[in-house]
Short mmCIF file of N, CA and C in Angstrom, two decimals:
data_model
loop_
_atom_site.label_atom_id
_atom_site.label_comp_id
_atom_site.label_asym_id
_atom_site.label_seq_id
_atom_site.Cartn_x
_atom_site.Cartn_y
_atom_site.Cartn_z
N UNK A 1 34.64 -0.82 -14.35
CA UNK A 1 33.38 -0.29 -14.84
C UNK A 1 32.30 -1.36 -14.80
N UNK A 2 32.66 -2.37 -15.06
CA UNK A 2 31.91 -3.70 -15.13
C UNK A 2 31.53 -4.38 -13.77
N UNK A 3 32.12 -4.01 -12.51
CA UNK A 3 31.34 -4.16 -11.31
C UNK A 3 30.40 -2.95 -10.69
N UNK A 4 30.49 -2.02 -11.36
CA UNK A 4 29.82 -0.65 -11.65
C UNK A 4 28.11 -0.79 -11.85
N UNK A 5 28.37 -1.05 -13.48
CA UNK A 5 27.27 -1.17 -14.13
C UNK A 5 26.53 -2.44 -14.04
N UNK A 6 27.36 -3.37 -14.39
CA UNK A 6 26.82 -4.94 -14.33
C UNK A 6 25.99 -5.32 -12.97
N UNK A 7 25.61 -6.34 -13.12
CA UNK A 7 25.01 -6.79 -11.86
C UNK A 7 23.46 -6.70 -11.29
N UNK A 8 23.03 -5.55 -12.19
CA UNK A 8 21.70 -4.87 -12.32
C UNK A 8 20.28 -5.95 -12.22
N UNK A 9 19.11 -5.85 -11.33
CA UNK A 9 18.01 -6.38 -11.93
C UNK A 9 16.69 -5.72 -11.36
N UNK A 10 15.98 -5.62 -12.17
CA UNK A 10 14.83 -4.79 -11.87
C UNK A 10 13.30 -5.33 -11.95
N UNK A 11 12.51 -5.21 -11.07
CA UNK A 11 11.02 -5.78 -10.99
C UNK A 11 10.04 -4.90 -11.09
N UNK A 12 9.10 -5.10 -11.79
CA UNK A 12 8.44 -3.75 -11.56
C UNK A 12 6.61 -4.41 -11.62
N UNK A 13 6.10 -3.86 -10.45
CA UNK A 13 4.51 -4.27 -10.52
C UNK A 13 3.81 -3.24 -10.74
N UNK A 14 2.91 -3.17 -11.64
CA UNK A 14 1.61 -1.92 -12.34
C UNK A 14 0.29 -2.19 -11.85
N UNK A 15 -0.44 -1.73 -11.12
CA UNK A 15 -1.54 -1.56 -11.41
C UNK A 15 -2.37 -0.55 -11.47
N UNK A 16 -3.24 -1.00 -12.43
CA UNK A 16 -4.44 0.24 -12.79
C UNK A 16 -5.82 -0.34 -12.76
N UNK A 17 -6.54 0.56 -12.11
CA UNK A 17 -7.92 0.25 -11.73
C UNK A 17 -8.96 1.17 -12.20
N UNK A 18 -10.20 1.21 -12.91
CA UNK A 18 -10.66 2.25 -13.46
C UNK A 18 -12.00 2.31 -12.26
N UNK A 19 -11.67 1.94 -11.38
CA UNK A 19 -12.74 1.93 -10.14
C UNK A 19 -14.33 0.86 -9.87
N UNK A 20 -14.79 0.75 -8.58
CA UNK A 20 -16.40 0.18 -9.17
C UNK A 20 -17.31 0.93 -9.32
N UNK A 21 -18.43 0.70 -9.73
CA UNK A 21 -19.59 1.34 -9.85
C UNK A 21 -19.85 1.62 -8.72
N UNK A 22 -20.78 2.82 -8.27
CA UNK A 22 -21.53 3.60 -7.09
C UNK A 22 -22.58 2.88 -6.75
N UNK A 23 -22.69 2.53 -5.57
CA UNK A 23 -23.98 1.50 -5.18
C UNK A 23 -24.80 2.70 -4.58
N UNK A 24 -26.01 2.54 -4.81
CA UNK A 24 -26.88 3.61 -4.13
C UNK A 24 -27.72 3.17 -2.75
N UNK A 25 -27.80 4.17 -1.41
CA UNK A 25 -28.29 3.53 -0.45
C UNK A 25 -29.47 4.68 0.01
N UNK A 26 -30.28 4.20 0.79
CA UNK A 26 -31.28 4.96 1.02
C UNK A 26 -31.80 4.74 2.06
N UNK A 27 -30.90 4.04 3.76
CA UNK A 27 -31.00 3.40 4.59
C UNK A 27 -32.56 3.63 5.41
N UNK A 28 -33.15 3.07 6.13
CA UNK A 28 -34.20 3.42 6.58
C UNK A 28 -35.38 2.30 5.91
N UNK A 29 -36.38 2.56 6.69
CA UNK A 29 -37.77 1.68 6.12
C UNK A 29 -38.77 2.29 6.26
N UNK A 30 -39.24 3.20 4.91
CA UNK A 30 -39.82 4.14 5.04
C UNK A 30 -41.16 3.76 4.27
N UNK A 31 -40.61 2.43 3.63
CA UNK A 31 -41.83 1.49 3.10
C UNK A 31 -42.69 1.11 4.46
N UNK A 32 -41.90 0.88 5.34
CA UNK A 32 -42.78 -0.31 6.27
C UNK A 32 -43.09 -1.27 6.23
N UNK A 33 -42.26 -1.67 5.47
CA UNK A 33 -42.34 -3.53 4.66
C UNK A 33 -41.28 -4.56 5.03
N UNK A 34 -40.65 -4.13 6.06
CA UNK A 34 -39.61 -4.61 6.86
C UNK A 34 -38.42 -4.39 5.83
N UNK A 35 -37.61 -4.06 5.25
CA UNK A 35 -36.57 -3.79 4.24
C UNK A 35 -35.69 -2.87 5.24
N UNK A 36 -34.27 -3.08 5.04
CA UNK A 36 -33.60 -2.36 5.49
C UNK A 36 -33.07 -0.96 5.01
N UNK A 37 -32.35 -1.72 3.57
CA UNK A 37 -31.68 -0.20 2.96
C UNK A 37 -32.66 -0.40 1.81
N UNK A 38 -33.15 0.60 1.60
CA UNK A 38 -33.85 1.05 0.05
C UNK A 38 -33.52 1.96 -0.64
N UNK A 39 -33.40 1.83 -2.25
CA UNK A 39 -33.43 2.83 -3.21
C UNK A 39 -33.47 4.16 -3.20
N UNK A 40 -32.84 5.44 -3.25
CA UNK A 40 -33.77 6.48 -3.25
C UNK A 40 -34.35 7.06 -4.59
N UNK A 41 -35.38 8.38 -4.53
CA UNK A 41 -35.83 8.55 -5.80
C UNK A 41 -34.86 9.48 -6.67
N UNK A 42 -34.84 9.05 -8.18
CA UNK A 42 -34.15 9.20 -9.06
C UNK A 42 -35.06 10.11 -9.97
N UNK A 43 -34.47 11.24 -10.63
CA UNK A 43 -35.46 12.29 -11.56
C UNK A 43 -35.25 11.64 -13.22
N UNK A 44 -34.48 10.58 -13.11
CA UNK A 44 -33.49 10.19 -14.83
C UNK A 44 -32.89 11.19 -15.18
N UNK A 45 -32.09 12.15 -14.17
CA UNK A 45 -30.92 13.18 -15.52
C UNK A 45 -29.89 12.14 -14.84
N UNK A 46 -28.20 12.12 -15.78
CA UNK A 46 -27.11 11.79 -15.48
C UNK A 46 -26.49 12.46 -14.18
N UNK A 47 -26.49 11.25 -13.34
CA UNK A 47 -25.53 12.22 -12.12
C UNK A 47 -23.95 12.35 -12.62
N UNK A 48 -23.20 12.21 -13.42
CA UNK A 48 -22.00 11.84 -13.67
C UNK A 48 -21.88 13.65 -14.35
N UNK A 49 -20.63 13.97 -13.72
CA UNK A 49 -20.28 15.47 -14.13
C UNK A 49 -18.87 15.66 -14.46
N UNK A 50 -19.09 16.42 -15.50
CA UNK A 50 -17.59 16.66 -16.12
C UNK A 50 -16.18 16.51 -15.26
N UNK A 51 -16.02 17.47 -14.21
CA UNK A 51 -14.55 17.05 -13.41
C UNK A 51 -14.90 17.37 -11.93
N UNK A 52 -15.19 16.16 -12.18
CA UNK A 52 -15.44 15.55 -10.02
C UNK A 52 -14.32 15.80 -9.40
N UNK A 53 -14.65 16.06 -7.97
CA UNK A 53 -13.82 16.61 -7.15
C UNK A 53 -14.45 15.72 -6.12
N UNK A 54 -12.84 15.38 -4.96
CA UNK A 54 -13.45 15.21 -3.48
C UNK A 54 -14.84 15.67 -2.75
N UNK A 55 -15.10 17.77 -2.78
CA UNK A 55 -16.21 17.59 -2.61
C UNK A 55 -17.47 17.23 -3.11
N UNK A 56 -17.26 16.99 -4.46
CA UNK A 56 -18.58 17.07 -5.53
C UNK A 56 -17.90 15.91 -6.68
N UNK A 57 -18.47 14.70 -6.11
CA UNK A 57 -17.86 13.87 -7.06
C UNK A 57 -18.83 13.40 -7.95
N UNK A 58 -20.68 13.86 -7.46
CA UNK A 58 -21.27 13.05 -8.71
C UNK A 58 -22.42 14.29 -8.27
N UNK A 59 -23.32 14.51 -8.93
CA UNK A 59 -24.42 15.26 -9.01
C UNK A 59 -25.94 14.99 -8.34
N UNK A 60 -25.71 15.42 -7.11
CA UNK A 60 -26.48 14.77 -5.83
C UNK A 60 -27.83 15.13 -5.93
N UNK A 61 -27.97 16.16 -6.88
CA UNK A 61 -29.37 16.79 -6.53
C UNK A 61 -30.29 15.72 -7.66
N UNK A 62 -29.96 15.18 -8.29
CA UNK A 62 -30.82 14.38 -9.53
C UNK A 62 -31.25 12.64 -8.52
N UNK A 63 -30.82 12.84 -6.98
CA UNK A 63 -31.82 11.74 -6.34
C UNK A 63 -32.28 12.68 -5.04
N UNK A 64 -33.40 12.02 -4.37
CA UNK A 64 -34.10 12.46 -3.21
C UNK A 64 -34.18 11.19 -2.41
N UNK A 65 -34.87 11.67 -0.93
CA UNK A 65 -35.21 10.95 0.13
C UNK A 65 -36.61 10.42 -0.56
N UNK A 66 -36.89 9.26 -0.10
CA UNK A 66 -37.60 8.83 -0.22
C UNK A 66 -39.00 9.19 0.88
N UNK A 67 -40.09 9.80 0.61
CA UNK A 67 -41.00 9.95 1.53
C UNK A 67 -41.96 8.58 1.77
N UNK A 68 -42.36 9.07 2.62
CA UNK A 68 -43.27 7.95 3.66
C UNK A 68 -43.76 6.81 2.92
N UNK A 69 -43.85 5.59 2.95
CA UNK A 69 -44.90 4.65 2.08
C UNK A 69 -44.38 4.46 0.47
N UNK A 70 -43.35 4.92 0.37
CA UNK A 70 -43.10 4.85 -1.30
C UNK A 70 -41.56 3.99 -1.98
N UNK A 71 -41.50 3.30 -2.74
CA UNK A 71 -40.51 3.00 -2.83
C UNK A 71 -39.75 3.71 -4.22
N UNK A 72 -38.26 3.42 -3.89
CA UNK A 72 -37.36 4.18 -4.80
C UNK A 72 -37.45 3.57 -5.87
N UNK A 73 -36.96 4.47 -7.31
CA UNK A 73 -36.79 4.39 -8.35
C UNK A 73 -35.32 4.25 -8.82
N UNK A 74 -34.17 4.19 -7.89
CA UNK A 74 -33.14 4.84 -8.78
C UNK A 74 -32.50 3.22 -8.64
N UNK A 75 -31.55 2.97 -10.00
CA UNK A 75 -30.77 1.70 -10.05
C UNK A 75 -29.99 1.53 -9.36
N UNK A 76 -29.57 0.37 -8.73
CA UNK A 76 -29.04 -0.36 -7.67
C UNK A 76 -27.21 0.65 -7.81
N UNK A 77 -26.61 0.96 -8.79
CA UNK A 77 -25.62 1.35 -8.93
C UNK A 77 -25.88 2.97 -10.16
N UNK A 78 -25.23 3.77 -9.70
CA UNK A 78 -24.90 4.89 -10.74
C UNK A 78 -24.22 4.85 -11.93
N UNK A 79 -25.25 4.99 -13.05
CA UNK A 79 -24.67 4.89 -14.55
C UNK A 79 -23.56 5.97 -14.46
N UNK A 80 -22.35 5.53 -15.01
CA UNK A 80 -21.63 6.01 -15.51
C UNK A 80 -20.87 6.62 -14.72
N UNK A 81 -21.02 6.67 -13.38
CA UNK A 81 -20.35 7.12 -12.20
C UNK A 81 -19.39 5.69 -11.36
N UNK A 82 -18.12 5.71 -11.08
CA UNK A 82 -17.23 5.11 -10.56
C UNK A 82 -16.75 5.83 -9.62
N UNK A 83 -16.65 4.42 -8.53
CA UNK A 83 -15.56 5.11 -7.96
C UNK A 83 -14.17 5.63 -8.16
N UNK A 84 -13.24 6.46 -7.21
CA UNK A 84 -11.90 6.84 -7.68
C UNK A 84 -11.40 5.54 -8.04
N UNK A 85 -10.44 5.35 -8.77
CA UNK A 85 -9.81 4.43 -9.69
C UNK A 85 -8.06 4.46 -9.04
N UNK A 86 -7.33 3.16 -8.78
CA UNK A 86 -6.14 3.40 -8.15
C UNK A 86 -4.97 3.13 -9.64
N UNK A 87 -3.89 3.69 -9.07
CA UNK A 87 -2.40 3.89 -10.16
C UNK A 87 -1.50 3.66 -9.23
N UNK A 88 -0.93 2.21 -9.26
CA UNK A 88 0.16 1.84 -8.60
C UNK A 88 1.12 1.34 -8.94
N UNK A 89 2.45 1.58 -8.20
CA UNK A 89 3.71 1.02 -9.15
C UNK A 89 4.98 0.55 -8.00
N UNK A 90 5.14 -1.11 -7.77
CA UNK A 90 5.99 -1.32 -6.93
C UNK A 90 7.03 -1.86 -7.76
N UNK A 91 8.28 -1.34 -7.08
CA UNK A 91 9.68 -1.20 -8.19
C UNK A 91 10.86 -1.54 -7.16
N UNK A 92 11.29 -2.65 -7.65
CA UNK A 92 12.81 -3.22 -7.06
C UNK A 92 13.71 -3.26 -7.40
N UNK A 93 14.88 -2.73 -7.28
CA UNK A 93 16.48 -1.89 -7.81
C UNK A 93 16.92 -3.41 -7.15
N UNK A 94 18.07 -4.10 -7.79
CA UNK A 94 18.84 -4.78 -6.85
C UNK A 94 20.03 -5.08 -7.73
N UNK A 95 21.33 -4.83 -7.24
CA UNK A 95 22.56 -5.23 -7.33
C UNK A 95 23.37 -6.12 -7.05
N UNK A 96 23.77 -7.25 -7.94
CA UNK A 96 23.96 -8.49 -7.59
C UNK A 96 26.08 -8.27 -7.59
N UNK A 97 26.10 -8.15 -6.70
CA UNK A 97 27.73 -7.95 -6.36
C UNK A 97 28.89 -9.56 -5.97
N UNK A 98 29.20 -10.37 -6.71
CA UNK A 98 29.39 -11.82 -6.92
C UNK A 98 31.13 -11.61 -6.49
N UNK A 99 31.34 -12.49 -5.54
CA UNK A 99 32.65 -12.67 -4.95
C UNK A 99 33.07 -13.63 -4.83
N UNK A 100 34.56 -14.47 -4.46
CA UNK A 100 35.16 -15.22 -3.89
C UNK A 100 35.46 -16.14 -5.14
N UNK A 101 35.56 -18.00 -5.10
CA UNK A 101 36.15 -18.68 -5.70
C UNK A 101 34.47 -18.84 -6.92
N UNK A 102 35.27 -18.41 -8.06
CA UNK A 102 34.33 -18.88 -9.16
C UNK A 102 32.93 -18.33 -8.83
N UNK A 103 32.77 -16.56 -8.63
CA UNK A 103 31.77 -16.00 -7.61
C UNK A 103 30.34 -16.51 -7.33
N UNK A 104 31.09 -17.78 -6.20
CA UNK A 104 30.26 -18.20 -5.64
C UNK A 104 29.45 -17.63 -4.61
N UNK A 105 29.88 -16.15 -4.01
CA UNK A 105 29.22 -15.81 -2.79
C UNK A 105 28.36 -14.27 -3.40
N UNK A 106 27.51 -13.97 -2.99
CA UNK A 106 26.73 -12.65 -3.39
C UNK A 106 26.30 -12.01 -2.62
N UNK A 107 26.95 -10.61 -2.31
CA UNK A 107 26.11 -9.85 -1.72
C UNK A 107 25.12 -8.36 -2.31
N UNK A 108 23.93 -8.82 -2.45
CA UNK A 108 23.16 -8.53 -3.23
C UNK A 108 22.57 -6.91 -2.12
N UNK A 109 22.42 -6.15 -2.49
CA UNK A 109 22.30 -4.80 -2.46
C UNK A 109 20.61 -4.35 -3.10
N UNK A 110 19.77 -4.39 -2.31
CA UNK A 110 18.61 -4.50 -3.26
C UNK A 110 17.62 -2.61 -2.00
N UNK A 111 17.16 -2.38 -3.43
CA UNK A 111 16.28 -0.94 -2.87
C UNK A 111 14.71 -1.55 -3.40
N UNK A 112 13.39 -1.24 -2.64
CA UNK A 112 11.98 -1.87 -2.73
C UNK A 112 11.49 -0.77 -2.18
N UNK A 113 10.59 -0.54 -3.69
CA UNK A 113 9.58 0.73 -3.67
C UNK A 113 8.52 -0.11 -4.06
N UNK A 114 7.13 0.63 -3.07
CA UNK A 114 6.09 0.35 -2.50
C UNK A 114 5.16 1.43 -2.85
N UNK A 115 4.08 1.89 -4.02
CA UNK A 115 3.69 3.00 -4.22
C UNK A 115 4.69 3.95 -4.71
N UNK A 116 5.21 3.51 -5.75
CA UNK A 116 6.89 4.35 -5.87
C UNK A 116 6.38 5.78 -6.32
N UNK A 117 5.47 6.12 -6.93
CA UNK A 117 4.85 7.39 -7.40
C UNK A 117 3.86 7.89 -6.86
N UNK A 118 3.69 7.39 -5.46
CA UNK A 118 2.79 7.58 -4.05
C UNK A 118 1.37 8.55 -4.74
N UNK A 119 1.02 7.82 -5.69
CA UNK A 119 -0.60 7.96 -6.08
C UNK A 119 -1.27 7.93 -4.82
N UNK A 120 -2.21 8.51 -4.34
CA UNK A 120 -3.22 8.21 -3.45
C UNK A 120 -4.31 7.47 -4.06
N UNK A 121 -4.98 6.56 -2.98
CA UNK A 121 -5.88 5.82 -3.37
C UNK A 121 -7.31 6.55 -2.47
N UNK A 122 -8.04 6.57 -3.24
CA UNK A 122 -9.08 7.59 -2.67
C UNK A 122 -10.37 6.55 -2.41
N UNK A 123 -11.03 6.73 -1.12
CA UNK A 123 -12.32 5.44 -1.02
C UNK A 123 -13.48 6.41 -1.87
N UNK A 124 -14.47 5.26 -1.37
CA UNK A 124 -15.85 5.30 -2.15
C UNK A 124 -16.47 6.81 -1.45
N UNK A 125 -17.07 7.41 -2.49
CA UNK A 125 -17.70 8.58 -2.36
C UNK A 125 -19.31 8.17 -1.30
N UNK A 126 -19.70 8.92 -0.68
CA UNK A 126 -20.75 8.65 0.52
C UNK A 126 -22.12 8.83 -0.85
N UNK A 127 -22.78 7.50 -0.25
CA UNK A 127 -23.66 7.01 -1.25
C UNK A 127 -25.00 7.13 -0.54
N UNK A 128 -25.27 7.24 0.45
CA UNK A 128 -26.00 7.60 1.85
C UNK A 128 -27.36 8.91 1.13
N UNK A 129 -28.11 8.95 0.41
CA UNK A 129 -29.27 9.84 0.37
C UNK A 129 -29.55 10.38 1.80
N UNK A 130 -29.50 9.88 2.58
CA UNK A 130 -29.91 10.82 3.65
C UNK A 130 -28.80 10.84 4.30
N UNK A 131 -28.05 11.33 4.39
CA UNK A 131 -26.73 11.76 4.92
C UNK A 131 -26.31 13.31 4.56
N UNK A 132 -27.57 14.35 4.22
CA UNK A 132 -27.26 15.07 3.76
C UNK A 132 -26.10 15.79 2.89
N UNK A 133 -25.20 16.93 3.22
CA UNK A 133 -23.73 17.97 2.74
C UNK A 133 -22.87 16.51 2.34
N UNK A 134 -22.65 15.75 3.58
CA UNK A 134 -21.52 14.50 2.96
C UNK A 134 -22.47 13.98 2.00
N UNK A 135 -23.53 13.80 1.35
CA UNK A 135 -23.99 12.59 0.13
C UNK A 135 -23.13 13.12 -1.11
N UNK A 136 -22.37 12.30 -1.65
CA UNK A 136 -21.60 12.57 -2.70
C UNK A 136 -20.24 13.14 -2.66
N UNK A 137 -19.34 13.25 -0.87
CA UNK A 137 -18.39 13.24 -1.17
C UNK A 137 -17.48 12.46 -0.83
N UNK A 138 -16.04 12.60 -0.73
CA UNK A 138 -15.46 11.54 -0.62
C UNK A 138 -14.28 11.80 0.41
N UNK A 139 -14.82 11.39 1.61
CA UNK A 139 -13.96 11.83 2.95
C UNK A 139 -12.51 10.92 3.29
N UNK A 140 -12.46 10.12 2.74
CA UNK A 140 -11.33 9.29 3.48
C UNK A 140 -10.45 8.31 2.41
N UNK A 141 -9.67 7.82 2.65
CA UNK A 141 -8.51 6.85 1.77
C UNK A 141 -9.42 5.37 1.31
N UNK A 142 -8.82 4.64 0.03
CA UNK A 142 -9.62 2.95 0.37
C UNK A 142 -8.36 2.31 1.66
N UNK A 143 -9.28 1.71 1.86
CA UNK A 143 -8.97 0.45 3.43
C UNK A 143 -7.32 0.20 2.78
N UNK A 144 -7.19 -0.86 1.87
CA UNK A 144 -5.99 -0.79 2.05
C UNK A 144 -4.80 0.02 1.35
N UNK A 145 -5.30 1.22 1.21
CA UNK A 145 -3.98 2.28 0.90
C UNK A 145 -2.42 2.41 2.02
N UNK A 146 -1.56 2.57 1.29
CA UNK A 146 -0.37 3.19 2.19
C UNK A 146 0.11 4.20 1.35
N UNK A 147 0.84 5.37 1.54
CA UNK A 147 1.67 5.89 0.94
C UNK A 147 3.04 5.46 0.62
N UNK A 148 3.65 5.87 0.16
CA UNK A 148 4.81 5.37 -0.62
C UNK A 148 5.85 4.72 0.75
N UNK A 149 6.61 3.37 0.09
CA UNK A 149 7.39 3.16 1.23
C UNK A 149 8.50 2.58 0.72
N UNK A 150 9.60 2.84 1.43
CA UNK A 150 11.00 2.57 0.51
C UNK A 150 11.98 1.70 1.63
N UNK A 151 12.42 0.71 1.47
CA UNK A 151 13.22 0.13 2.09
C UNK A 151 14.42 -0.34 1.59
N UNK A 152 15.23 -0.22 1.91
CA UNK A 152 16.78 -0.54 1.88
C UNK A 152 17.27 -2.29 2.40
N UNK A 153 17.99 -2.69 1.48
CA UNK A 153 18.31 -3.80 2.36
C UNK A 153 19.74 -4.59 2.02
N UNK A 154 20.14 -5.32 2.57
CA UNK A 154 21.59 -6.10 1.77
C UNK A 154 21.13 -8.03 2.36
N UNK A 155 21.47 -8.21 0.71
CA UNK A 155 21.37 -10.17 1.59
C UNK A 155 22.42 -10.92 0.76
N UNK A 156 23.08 -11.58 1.64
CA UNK A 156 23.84 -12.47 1.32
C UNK A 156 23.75 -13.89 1.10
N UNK A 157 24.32 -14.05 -0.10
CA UNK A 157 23.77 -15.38 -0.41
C UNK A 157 25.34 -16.06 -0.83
N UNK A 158 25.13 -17.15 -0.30
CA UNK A 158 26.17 -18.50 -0.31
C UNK A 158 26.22 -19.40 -0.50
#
């Protein structure tokens, strides 16, 4: 029972991210003041809405394009609006199986989970004012996401 149970060791990595703030862009130079990306205009209601979704993650209609000659009002980042936030959990099973004279030799039996609860990690919502239908949603994974990955392995040690 005791080469069974015994032998056991476990690793486990957490992380939790509550996301960054929304940077706001308003690409174009509509000042004419040589500037690249500018501000767009902001009405002051809260873009931040009860339960965001992929398509509708923040409340798009409370900024505008900026017209001709004018510069934006709205803050460099969205109060109270974040991006999606990641939940990750890498987890290592390994079985230390000890043999020979005074068990000097080990063959260790180890399982490595990678995203073990294959959370998706969701990128930044399109921050783009003039990017029309896409401004405010959120088309694609962050850069370095994977889904869950599990590998098997045996190592011997002597």
């Amino acid at each position: 029972v005791n080469g069974f149970i015994g032998g056991w060791q476990t690793v486990g990595l957490v992380q939790w991210d509550s996301g960054t703030p929304v940077v706001l862009a308003s690409p174009g130079n509509n000042t004419h003041i040589g500037t690249f990306a500018q501000r767009p205009l902001w009405n002051g209601q809260d873009a931040k809405i009860g339960d965001p979704t992929l398509d509708h993650w923040f409340n798009t209609s409370v900024f505008s394009q900026l017209p001709p000659f004018e510069i934006g009002n709205a803050p460099r980042t969205i109060p109270d609006v974040r991006v999606p936030g990641v939940s990750n959990s890498d987890l290592s099973f390994f079985k230390n199986n000890y043999f020979g004279t005074d068990g000097r030799y080990n063959a260790q039996f180890r399982v490595e989970m990678f995203n073990a609860f294959n959370h998706p990690w969701f990128g930044a919502p399109d921050a783009n004012v003039n990017d029309g239908s896409r401004f405010g949603t959120i088309t694609g994974m962050a850069g370095d996401y994977s889904p869950r990955n599990i590998q098997l392995a045996v190592k011997f040690m002597f």
